[in-house]
Tab-separated table of C-alpha atoms in Angstrom:
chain	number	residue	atom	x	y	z
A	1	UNK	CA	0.000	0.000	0.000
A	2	UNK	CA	2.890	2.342	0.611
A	3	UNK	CA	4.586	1.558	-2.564
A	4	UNK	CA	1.263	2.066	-4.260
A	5	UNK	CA	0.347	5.806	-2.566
A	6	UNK	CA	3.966	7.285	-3.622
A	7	UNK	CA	2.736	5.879	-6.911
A	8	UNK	CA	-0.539	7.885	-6.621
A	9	UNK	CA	1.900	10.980	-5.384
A	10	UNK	CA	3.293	11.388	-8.216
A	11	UNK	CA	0.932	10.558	-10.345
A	12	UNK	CA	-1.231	13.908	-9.137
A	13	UNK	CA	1.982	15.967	-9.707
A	14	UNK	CA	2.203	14.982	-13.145
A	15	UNK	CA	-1.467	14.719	-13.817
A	16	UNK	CA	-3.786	16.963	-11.408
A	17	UNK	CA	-7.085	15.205	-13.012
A	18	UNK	CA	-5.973	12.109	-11.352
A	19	UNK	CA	-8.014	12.607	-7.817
A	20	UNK	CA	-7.728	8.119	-7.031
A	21	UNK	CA	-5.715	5.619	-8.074
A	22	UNK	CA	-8.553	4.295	-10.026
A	23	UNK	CA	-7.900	7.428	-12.309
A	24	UNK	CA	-5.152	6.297	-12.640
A	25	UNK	CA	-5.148	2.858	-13.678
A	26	UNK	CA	-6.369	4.052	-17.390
A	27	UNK	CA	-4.776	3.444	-20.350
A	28	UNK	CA	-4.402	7.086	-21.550
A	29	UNK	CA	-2.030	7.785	-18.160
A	30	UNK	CA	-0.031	5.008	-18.903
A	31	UNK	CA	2.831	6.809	-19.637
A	32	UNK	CA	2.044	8.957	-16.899
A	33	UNK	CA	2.158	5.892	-14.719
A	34	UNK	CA	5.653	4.786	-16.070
A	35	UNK	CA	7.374	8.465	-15.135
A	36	UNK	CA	5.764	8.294	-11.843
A	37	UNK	CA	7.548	4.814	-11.135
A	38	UNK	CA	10.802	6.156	-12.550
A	39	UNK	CA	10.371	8.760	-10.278
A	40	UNK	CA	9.793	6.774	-7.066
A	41	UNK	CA	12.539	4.657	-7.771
A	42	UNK	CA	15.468	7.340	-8.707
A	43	UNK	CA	16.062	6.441	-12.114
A	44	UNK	CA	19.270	8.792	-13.541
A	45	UNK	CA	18.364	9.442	-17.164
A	46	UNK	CA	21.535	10.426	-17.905
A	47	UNK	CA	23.790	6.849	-17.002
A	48	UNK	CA	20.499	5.116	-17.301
A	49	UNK	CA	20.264	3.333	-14.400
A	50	UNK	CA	17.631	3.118	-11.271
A	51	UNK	CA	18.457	3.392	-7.102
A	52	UNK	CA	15.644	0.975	-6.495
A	53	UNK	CA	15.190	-1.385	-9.102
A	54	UNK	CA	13.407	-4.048	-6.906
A	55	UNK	CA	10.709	-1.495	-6.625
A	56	UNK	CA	10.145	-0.441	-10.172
A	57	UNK	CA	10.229	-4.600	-10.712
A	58	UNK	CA	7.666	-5.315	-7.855
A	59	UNK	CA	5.729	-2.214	-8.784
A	60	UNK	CA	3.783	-3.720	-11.866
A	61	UNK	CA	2.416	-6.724	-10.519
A	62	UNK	CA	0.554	-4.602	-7.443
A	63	UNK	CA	-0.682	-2.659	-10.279
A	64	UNK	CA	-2.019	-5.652	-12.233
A	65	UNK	CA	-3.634	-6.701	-9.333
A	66	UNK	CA	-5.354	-3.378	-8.267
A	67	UNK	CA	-6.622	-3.774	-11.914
A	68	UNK	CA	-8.258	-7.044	-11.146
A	69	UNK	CA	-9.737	-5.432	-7.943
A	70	UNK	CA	-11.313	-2.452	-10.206
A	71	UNK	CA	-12.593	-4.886	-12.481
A	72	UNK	CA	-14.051	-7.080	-9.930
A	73	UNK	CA	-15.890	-3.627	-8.440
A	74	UNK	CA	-17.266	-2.262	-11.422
A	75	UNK	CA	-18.272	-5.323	-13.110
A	76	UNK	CA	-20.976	-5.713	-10.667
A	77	UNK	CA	-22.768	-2.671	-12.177
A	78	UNK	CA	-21.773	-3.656	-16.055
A	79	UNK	CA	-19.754	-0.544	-17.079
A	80	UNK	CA	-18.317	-1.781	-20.104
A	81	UNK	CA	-16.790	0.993	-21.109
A	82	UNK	CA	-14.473	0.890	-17.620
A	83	UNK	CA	-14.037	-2.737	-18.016
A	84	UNK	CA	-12.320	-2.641	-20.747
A	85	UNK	CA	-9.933	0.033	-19.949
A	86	UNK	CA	-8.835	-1.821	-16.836
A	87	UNK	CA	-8.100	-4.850	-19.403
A	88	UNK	CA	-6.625	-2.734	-21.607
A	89	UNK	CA	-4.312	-1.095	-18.709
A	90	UNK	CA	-3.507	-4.916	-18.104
A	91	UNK	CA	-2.581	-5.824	-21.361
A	92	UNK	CA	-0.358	-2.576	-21.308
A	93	UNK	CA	1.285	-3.561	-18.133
A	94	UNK	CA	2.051	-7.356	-19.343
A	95	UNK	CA	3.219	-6.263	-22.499
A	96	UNK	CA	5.435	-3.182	-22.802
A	97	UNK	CA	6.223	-2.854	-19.060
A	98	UNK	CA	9.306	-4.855	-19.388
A	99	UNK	CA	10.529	-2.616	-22.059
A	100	UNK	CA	9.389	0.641	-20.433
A	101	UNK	CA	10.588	-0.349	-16.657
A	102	UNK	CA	11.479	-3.723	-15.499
A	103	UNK	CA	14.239	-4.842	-18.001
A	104	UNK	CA	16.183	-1.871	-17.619
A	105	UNK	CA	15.560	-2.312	-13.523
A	106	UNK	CA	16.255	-5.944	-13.714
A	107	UNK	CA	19.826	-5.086	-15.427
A	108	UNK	CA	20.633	-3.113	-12.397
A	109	UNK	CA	19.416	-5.350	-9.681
A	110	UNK	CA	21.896	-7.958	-11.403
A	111	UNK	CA	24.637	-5.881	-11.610
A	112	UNK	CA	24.142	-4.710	-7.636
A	113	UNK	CA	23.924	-8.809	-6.583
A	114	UNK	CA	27.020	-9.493	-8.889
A	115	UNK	CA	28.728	-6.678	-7.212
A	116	UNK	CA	27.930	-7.411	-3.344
A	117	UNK	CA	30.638	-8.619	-1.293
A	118	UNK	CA	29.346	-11.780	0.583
A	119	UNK	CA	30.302	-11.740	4.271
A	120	UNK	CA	30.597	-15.357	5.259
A	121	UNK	CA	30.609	-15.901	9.143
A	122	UNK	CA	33.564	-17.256	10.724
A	123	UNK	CA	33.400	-20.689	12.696
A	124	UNK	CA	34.788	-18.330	15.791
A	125	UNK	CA	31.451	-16.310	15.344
A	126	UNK	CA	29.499	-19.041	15.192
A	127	UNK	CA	30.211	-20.472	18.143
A	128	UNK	CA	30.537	-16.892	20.003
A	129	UNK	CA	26.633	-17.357	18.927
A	130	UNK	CA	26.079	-20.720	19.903
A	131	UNK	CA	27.578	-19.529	23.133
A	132	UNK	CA	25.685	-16.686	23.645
A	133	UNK	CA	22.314	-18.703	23.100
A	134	UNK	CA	22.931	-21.677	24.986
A	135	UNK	CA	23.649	-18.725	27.833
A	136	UNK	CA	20.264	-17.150	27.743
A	137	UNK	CA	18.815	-19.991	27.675
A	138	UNK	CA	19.948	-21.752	30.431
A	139	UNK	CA	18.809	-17.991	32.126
A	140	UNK	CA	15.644	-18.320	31.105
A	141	UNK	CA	15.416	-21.771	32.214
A	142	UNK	CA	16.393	-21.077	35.606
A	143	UNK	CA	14.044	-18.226	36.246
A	144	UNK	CA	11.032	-20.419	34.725
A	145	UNK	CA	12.134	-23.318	37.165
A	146	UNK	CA	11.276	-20.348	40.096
A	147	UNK	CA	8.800	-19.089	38.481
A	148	UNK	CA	6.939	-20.505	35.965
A	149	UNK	CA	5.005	-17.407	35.044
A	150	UNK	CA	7.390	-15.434	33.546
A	151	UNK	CA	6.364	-14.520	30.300
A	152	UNK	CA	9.470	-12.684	29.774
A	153	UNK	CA	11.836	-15.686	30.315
A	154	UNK	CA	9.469	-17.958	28.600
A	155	UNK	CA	9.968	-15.189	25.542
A	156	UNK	CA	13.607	-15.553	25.778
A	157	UNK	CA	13.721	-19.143	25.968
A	158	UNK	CA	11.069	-19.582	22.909
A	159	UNK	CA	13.230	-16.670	20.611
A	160	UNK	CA	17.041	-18.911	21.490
A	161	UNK	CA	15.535	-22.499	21.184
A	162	UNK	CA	13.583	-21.039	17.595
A	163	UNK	CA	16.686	-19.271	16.236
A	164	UNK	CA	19.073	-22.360	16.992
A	165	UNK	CA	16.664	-24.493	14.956
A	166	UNK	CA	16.633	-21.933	12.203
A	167	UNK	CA	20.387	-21.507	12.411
A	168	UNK	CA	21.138	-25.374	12.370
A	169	UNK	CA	18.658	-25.781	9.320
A	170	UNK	CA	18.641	-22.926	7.487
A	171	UNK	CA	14.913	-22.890	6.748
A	172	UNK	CA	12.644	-19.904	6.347
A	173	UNK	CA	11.249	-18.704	9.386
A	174	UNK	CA	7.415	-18.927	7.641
A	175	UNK	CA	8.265	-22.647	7.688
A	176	UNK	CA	9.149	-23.444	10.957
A	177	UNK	CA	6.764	-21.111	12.857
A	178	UNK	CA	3.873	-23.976	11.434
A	179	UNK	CA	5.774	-27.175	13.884
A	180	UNK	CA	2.772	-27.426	16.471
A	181	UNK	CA	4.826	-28.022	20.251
A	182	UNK	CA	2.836	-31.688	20.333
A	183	UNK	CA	4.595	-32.544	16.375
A	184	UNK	CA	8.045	-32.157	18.745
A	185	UNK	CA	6.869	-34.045	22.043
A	186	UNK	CA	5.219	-37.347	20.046
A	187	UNK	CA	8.568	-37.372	17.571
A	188	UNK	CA	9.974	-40.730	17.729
A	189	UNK	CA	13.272	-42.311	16.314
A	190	UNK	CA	12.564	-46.400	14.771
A	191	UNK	CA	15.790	-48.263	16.406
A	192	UNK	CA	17.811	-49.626	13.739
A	193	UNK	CA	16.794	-46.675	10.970
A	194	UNK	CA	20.190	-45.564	9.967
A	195	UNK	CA	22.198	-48.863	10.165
A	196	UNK	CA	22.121	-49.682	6.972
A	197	UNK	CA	23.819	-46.269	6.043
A	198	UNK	CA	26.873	-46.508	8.193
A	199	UNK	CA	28.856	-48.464	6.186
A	200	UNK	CA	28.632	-45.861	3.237
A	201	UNK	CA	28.185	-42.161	4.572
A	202	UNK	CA	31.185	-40.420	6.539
A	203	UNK	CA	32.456	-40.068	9.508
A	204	UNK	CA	30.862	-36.421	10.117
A	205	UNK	CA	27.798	-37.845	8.811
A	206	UNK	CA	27.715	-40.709	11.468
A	207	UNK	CA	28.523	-38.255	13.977
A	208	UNK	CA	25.918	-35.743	12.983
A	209	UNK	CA	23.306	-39.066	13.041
A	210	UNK	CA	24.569	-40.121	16.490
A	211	UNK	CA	23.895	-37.315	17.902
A	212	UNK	CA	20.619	-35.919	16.629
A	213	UNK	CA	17.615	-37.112	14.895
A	214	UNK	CA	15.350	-35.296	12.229
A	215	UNK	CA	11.639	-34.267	12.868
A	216	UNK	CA	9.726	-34.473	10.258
A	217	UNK	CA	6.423	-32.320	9.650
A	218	UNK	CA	4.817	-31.204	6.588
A	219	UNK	CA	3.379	-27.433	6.004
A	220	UNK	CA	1.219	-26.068	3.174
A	221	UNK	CA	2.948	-24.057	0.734
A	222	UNK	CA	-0.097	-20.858	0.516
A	223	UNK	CA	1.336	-20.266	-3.027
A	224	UNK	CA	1.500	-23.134	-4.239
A	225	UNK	CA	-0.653	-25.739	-2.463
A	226	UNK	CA	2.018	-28.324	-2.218
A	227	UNK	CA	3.383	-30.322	0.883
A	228	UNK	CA	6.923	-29.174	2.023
A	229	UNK	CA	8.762	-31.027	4.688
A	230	UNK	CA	11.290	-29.466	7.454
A	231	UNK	CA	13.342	-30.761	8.912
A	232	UNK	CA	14.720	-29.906	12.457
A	233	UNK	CA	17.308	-31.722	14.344
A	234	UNK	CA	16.674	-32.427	18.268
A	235	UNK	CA	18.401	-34.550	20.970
A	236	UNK	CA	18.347	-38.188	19.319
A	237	UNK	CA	17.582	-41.085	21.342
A	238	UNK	CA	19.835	-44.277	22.210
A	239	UNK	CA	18.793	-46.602	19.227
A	240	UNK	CA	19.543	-50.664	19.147
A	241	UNK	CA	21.011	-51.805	15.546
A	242	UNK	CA	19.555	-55.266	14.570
A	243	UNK	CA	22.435	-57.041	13.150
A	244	UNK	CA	22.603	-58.947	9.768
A	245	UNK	CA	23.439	-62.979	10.784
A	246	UNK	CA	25.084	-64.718	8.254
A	247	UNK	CA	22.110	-66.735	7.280
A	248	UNK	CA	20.589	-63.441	6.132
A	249	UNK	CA	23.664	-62.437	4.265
A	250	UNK	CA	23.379	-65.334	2.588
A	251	UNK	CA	20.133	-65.856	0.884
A	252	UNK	CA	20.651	-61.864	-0.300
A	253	UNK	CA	23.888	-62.036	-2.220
A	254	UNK	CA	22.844	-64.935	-3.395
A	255	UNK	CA	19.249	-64.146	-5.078
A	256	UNK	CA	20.513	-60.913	-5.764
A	257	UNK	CA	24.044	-61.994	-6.915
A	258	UNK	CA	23.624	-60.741	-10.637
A	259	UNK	CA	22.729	-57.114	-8.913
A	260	UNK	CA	25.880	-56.706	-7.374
A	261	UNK	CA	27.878	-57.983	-10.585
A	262	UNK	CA	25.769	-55.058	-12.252
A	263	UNK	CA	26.427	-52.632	-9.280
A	264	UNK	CA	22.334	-52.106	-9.852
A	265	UNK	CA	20.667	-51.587	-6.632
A	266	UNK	CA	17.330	-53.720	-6.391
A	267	UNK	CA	14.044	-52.547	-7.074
A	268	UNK	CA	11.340	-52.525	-4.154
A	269	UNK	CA	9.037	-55.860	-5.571
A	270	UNK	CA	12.518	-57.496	-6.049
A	271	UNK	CA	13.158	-56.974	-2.522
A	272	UNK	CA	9.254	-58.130	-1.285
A	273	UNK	CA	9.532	-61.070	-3.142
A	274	UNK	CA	12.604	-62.091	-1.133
A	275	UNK	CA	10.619	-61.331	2.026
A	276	UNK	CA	7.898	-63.698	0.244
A	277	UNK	CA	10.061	-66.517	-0.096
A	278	UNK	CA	11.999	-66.698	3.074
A	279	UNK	CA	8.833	-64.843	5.611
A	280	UNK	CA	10.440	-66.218	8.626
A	281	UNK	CA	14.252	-65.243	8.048
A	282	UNK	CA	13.366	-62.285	6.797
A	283	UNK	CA	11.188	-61.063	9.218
A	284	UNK	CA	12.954	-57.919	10.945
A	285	UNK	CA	14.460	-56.375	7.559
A	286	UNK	CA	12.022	-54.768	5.217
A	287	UNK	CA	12.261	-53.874	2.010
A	288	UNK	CA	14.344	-50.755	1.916
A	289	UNK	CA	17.077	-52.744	4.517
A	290	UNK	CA	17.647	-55.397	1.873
A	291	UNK	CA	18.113	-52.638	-0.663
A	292	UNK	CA	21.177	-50.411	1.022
A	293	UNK	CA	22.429	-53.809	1.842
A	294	UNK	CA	22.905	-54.641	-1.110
A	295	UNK	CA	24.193	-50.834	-2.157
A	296	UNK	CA	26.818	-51.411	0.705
A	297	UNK	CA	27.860	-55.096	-0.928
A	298	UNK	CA	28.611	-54.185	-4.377
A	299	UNK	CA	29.853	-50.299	-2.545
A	300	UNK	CA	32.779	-52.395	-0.320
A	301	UNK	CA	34.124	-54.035	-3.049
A	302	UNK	CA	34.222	-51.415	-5.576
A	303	UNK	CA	36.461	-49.782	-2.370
A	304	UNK	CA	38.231	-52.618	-1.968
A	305	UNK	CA	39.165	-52.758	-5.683
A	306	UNK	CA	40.407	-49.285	-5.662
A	307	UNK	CA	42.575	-49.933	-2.859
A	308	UNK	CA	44.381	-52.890	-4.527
C-alpha cells in the first residue's frame, strides 16, 4: 500500500485530473504511470540506471492486481466501457512494461547482486553465537524453574531455542513457525533406521546421526498448495542396531548376486519377493534394509578394488 500511494503521489503531480488511483489505472495515463515509477525509484536518465530497481520490478504486478480489484468492483454494475480500460491497462502492463521499466531495472538489480561482497561468518562467530544462546537460555530456564510465570523468560527461551533451529537448518522462518509443540513431544526415532547407512556415509555424517535425529512435519505451501517437509534436528535417542546374521547375508547375495555384478541396486518388488520366499528369516528387515544392503555389498568391493 505504501509503494502504491507514492505511486498515486506522483501521479497527481504529473497529472492533477488524477483525484484516485482508479484514475489512474487508465490506459491514456499510462505513460504517466511509467514516469511516476521512474520517479519513485530514482532512475538517472543520464547513465540510465535506477536506485531501487526491486521497486520499479515489484511495482507492476501490485498494479495488475489493483486492476483485477477495479474490475471485480465495477463489473458488478456492467460498465463496459471501464471494463475494458482496466483490461486494456492490463494488457499494457504485461506487455510493454518490461521494455518501459522492469528490463532496464532488472539489469541493475543484477549488476548490484554481482557486485555485493558476501560476508561469510567465521566458525569463531558461530560459536561466540552458539555460546551466547545456549547462555540465555539456560537464564531463562532457571528463572522459569522459580517461576513458571514469567512470560518474559518464557519469551527468551522460545526466541534462542527457535533461532538455533533456524540456524542449524537454514529454513525460512514462515516454515518453521507452522511445527505445532505436540509434532516435537510425540517425535519418535525407529531403532535400527540408519544402520544400513553406516557403512557408506562419513564419519561427520555418522557423527551428525549419532547425535541428533530429524523431525519431520509437513506445512502447506499458501502459493502453491504443495506439501513441504522441514526438517529440524533435536536430541536423538539411544537406538539398538539389529544385526545382519550370516544366514541373512546369505540368501541376499545370493538371489541378488547378478545385482551386485551389475552394481544395480534392487528394485522394491525385487526386494518383497525375497521377504515372500523366506517370511520367517526375513522377518525384521524390510524392504528398503535389503536394498542399502545390497548398495553397501557391491559399494565395499568397488572400495576394496580401488585400494588394490
Amino acid at each position: 500500500m505504501r509503494e502504491l500511494s507514492r505511486i498515486l503521489l506522483e501521479l497527481k503531480k504529473l497529472e492533477p485530473t488524477i483525484h484516485n488511483l482508479f484514475d489512474g489505472l487508465k490506459p491514456e495515463h499510462y505513460d504517466q504511470l511509467v514516469e511516476a515509477t521512474k520517479s519513485v525509484a530514482n532512475y538517472d536518465t543520464v547513465n540510465d540506471t535506477f536506485d531501487s530497481p526491486t521497486f520499479a520490478m515489484n511495482i507492476s504486478t501490485a498494479l495488475k492486481q489493483c486492476c483485477d480489484i477495479a474490475i471485480h468492483m465495477v463489473i458488478k454494475n456492467e460498465p463496459s466501457v471501464e471494463t475494458a480500460s482496466l483490461k486494456t491497462m492490463i494488457n499494457l502492463l504485461q506487455s510493454n512494461w518490461r521494455f518501459d521499466v522492469s528490463g532496464r531495472a532488472g539489469n541493475d538489480l543484477n549488476l548490484i547482486k554481482f557486485n555485493k561482497a558476501t560476508i561469510v561468518p567465521l566458525a569463531t562467530d558461530l560459536r561466540l553465537l552458539k555460546n551466547y544462546l545456549l547462555l540465555k537460555a539456560g537464564e531463562a530456564v532457571n528463572r522459569l524453574a522459580r517461576n513458571a510465570a514469567d512470560a518474559n523468560a518464557y519469551n527468551t527461551l522460545l526466541e534462542t531455542v527457535y533461532f538455533r533451529v533456524i540456524l542449524l537448518n537454514r529454513k525460512r522462518p514462515g516454515e518453521l513457525q507452522r511445527m505445532f509443540l505436540r509434532t516435537y513431544e510425540s517425535s519418535e526415532i525407529k531403532s535400527g533406521e540408519y544402520e544400513e547407512f553406516e557403512e557408506v556415509i562419513t564419519e561427520v555424517e555418522k557423527l551428525l546421526i549419532k547425535n541428533l535425529k530429524r523431525v519431520v512435519i509437513r506445512v502447506v505451501s499458501e502459493q502453491k498448495g504443495k506439501k513441504t517437509e522441514l526438517p529440524v534436528a533435536v536430541n536423538k535417542k539411544k537406538r539398538i542396531l539389529t544385526p545382519w546374521p550370516s544366514e541373512q547375508k546369505e540368501a541376499v547375495t545370493f538371489f541378488f548376486n547378478k545385482n551386485i555384478k551389475m552394481k544395480k541396486s534392487p528394485k522394491r518388488k525385487d526386494c518383497e519377493e525375497i521377504k515372500s520366499l523366506y517370511p520367517e528369516l526375513l522377518a525384521n528387515k524390510d524392504w528398503l534394509k535389503i536394498k542399502v544392503f545390497i548398495q553397501n555389498v557391491y559399494s565395499k568391493k568397488k572400495q576394496i578394488s580401488c585400494k588394490i
